[in-house]
CSV table of N, CA and C in Angstrom, one decimal:
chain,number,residue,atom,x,y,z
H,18,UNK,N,0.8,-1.2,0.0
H,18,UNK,CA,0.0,0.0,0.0
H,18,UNK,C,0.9,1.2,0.0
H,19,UNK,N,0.8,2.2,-0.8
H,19,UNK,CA,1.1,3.6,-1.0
H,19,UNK,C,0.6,4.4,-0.2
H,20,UNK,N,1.8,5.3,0.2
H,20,UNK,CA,1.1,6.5,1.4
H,20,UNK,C,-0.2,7.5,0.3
H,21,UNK,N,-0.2,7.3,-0.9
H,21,UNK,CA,-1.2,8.5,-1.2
H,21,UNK,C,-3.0,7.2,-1.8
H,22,UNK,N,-2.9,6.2,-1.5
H,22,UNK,CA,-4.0,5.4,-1.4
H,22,UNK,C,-3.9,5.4,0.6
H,23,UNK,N,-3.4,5.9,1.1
H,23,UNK,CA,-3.7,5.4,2.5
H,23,UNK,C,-4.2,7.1,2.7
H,24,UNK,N,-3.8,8.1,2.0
H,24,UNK,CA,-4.2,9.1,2.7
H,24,UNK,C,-5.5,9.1,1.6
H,25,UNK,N,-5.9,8.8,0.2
H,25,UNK,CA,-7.4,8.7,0.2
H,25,UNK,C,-8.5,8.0,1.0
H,26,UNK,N,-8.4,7.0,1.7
H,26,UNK,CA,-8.7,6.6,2.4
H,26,UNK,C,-9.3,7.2,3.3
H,27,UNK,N,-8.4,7.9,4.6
H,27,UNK,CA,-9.3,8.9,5.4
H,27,UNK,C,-9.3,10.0,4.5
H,28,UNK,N,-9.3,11.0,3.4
H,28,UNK,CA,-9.9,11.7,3.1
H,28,UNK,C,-10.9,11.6,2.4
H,29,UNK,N,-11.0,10.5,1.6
H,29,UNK,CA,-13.0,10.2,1.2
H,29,UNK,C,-13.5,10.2,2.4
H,30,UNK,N,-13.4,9.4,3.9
H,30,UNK,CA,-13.9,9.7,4.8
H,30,UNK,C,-14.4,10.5,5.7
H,31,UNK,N,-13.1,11.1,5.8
H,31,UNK,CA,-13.2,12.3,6.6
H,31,UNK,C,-12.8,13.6,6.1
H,32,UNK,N,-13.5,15.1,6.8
H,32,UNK,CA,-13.2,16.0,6.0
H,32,UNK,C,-11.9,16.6,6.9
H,33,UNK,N,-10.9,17.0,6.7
H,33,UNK,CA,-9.4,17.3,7.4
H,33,UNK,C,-9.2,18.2,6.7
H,34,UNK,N,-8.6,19.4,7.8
H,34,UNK,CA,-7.6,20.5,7.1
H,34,UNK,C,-6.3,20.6,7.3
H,35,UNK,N,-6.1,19.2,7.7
H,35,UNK,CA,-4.3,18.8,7.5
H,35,UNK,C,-4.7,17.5,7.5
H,36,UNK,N,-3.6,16.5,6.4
H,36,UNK,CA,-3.3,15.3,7.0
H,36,UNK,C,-1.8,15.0,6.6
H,37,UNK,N,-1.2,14.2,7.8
H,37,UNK,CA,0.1,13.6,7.0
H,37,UNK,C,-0.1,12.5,7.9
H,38,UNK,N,0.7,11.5,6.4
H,38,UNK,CA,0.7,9.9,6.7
H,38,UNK,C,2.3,9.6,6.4
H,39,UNK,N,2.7,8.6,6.8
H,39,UNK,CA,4.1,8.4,6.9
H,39,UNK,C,3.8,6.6,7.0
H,40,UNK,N,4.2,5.8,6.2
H,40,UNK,CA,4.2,4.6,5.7
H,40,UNK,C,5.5,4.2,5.3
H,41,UNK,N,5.7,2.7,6.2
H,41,UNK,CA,7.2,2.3,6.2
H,41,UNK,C,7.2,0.8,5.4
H,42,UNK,N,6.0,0.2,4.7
H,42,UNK,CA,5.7,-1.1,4.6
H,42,UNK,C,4.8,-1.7,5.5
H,43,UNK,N,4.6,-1.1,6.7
H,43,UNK,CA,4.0,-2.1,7.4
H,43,UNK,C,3.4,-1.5,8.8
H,44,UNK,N,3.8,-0.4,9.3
H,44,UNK,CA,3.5,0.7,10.2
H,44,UNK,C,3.4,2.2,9.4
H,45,UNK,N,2.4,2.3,10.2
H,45,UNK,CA,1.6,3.7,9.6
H,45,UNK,C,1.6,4.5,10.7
H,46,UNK,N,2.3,6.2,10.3
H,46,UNK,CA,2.1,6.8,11.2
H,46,UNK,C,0.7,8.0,10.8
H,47,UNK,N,-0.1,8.8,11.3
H,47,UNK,CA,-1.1,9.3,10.8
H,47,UNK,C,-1.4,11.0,12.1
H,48,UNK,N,-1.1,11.7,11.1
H,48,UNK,CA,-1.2,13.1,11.8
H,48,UNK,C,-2.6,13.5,11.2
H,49,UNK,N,-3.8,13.7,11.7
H,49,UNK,CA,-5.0,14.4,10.9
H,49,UNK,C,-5.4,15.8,11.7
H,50,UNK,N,-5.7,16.4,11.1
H,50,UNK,CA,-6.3,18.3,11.4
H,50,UNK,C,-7.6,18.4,11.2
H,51,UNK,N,-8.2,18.6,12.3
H,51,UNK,CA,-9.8,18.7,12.0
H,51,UNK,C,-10.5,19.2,13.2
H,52,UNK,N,-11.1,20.3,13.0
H,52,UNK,CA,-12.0,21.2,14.3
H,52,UNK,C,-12.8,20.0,14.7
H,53,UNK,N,-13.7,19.2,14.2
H,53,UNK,CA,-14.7,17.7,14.6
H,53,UNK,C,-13.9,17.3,15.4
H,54,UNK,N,-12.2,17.0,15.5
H,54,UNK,CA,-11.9,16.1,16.7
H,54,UNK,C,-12.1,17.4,18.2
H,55,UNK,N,-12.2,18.2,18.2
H,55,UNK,CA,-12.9,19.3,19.2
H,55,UNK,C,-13.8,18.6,20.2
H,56,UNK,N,-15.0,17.9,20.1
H,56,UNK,CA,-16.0,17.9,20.7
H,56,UNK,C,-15.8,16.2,21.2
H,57,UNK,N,-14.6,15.7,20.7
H,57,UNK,CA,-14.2,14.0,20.8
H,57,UNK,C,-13.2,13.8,21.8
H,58,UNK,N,-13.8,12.8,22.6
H,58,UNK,CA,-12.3,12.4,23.8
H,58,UNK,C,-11.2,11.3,22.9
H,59,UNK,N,-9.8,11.5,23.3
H,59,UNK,CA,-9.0,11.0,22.5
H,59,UNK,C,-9.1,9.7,22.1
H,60,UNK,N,-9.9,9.2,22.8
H,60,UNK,CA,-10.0,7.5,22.2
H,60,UNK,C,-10.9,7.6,21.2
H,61,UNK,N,-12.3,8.4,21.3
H,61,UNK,CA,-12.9,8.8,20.0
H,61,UNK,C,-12.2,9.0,19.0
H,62,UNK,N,-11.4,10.2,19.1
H,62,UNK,CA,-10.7,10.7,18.3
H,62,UNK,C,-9.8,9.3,17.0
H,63,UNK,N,-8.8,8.9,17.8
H,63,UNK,CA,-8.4,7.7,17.2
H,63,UNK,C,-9.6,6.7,16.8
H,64,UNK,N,-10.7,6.5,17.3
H,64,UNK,CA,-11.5,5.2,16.8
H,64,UNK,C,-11.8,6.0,15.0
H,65,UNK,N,-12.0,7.3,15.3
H,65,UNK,CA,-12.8,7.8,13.8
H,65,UNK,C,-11.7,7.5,13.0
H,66,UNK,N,-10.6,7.7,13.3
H,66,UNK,CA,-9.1,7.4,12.1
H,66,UNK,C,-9.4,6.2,11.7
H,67,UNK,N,-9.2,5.3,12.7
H,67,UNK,CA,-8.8,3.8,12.6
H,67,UNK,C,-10.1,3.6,11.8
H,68,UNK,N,-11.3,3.7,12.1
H,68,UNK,CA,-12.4,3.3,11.3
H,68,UNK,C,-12.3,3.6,9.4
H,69,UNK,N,-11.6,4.5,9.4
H,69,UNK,CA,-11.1,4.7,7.8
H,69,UNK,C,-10.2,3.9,7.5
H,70,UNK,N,-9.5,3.1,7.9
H,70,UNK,CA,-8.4,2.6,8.1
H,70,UNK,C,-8.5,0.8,8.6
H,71,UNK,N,-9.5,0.5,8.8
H,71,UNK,CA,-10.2,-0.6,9.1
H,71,UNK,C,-10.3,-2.0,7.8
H,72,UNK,N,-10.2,-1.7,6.6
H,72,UNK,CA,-10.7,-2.9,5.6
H,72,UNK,C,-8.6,-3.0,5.2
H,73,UNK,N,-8.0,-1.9,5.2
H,73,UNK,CA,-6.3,-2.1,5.5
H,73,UNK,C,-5.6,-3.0,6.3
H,74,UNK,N,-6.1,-2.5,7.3
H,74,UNK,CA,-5.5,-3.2,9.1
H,74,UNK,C,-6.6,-5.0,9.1
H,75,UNK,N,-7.2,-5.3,8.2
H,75,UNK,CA,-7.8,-6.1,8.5
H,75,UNK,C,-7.4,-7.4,7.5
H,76,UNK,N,-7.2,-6.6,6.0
H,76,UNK,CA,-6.2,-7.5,5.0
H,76,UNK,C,-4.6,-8.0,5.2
H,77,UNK,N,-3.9,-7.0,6.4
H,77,UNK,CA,-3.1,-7.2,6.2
H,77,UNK,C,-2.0,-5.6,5.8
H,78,UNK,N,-3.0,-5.2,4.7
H,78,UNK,CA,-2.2,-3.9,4.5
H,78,UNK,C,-1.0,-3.2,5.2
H,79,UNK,N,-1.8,-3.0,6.3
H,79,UNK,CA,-0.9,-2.2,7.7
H,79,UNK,C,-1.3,-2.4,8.6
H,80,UNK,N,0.2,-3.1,8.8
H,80,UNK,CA,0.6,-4.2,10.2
H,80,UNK,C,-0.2,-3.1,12.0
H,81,UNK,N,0.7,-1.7,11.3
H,81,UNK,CA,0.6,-1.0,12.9
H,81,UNK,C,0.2,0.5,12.6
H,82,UNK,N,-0.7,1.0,13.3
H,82,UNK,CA,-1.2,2.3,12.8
H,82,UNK,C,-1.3,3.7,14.3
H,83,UNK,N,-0.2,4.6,14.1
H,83,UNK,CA,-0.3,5.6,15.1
H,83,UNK,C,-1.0,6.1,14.8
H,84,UNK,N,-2.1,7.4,15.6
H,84,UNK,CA,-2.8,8.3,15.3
H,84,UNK,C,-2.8,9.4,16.0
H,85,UNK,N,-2.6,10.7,15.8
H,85,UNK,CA,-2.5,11.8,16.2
H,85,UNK,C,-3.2,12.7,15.8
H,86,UNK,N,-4.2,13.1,17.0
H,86,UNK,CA,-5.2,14.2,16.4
H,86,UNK,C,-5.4,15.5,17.0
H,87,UNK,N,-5.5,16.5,15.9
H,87,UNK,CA,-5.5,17.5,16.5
H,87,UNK,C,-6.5,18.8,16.6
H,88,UNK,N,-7.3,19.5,17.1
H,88,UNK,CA,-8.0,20.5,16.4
H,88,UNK,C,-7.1,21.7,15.4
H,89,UNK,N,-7.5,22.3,14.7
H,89,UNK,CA,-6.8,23.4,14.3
H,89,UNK,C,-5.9,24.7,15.2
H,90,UNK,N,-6.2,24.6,16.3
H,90,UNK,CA,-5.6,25.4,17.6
H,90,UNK,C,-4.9,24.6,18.0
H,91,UNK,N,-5.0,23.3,18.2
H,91,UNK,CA,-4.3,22.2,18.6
H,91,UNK,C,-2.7,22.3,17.8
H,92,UNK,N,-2.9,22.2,17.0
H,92,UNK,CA,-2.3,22.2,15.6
H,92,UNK,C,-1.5,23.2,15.8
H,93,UNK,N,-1.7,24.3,15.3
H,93,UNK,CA,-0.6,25.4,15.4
H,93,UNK,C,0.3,25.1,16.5
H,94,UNK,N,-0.1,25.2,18.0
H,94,UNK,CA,0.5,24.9,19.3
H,94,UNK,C,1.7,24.2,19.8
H,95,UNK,N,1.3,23.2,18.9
H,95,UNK,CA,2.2,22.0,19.0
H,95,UNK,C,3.1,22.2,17.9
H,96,UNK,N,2.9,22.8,16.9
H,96,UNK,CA,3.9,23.0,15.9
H,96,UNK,C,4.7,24.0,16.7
H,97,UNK,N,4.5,25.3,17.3
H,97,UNK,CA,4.9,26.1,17.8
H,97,UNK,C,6.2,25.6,19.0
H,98,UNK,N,5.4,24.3,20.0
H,98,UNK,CA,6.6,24.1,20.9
H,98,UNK,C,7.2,22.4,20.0
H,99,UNK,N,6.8,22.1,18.9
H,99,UNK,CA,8.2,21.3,18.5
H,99,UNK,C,8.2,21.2,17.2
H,100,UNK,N,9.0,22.4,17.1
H,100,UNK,CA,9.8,22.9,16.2
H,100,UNK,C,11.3,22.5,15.9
């Protein structure tokens, strides 16, 4: 699987105003941007990724999948202290 079939994936799904995916063969790392993860506790948050990500992790695709989510304020913040 190709990091830009893994980032269509959650983007037909979900609507994001950042994503980055980072794919090594077999582990997946997954940064998504989206005000909706706002109103979500973090385990929500990762269940909505992983649910895009679900018919992958199930064939085999990808072995292991990180998920990092962030609101848009979230977002800036954290770029700001790691830099």
């Amino acid at each position: 699987m190709e990091v830009q079939e893994i980032e269509k994936l959650i983007n037909d799904a979900l609507t994001l105003d950042e994503l980055q995916v980072k794919f090594d063969g077999s582990q997946c790392s997954v940064v998504a941007v989206a005000d909706m993860f706002g109103d979500l506790s973090r385990v929500k948050r990762q269940q909505v990724v992983f649910a895009t990500l679900a018919d992958a992790i199930k064939d085999g695709s990808i072995h292991a999948v990180t998920v990092k989510t962030f609101t848009k304020a979230q977002w800036q913040r954290d770029k700001l202290f790691n830099m």
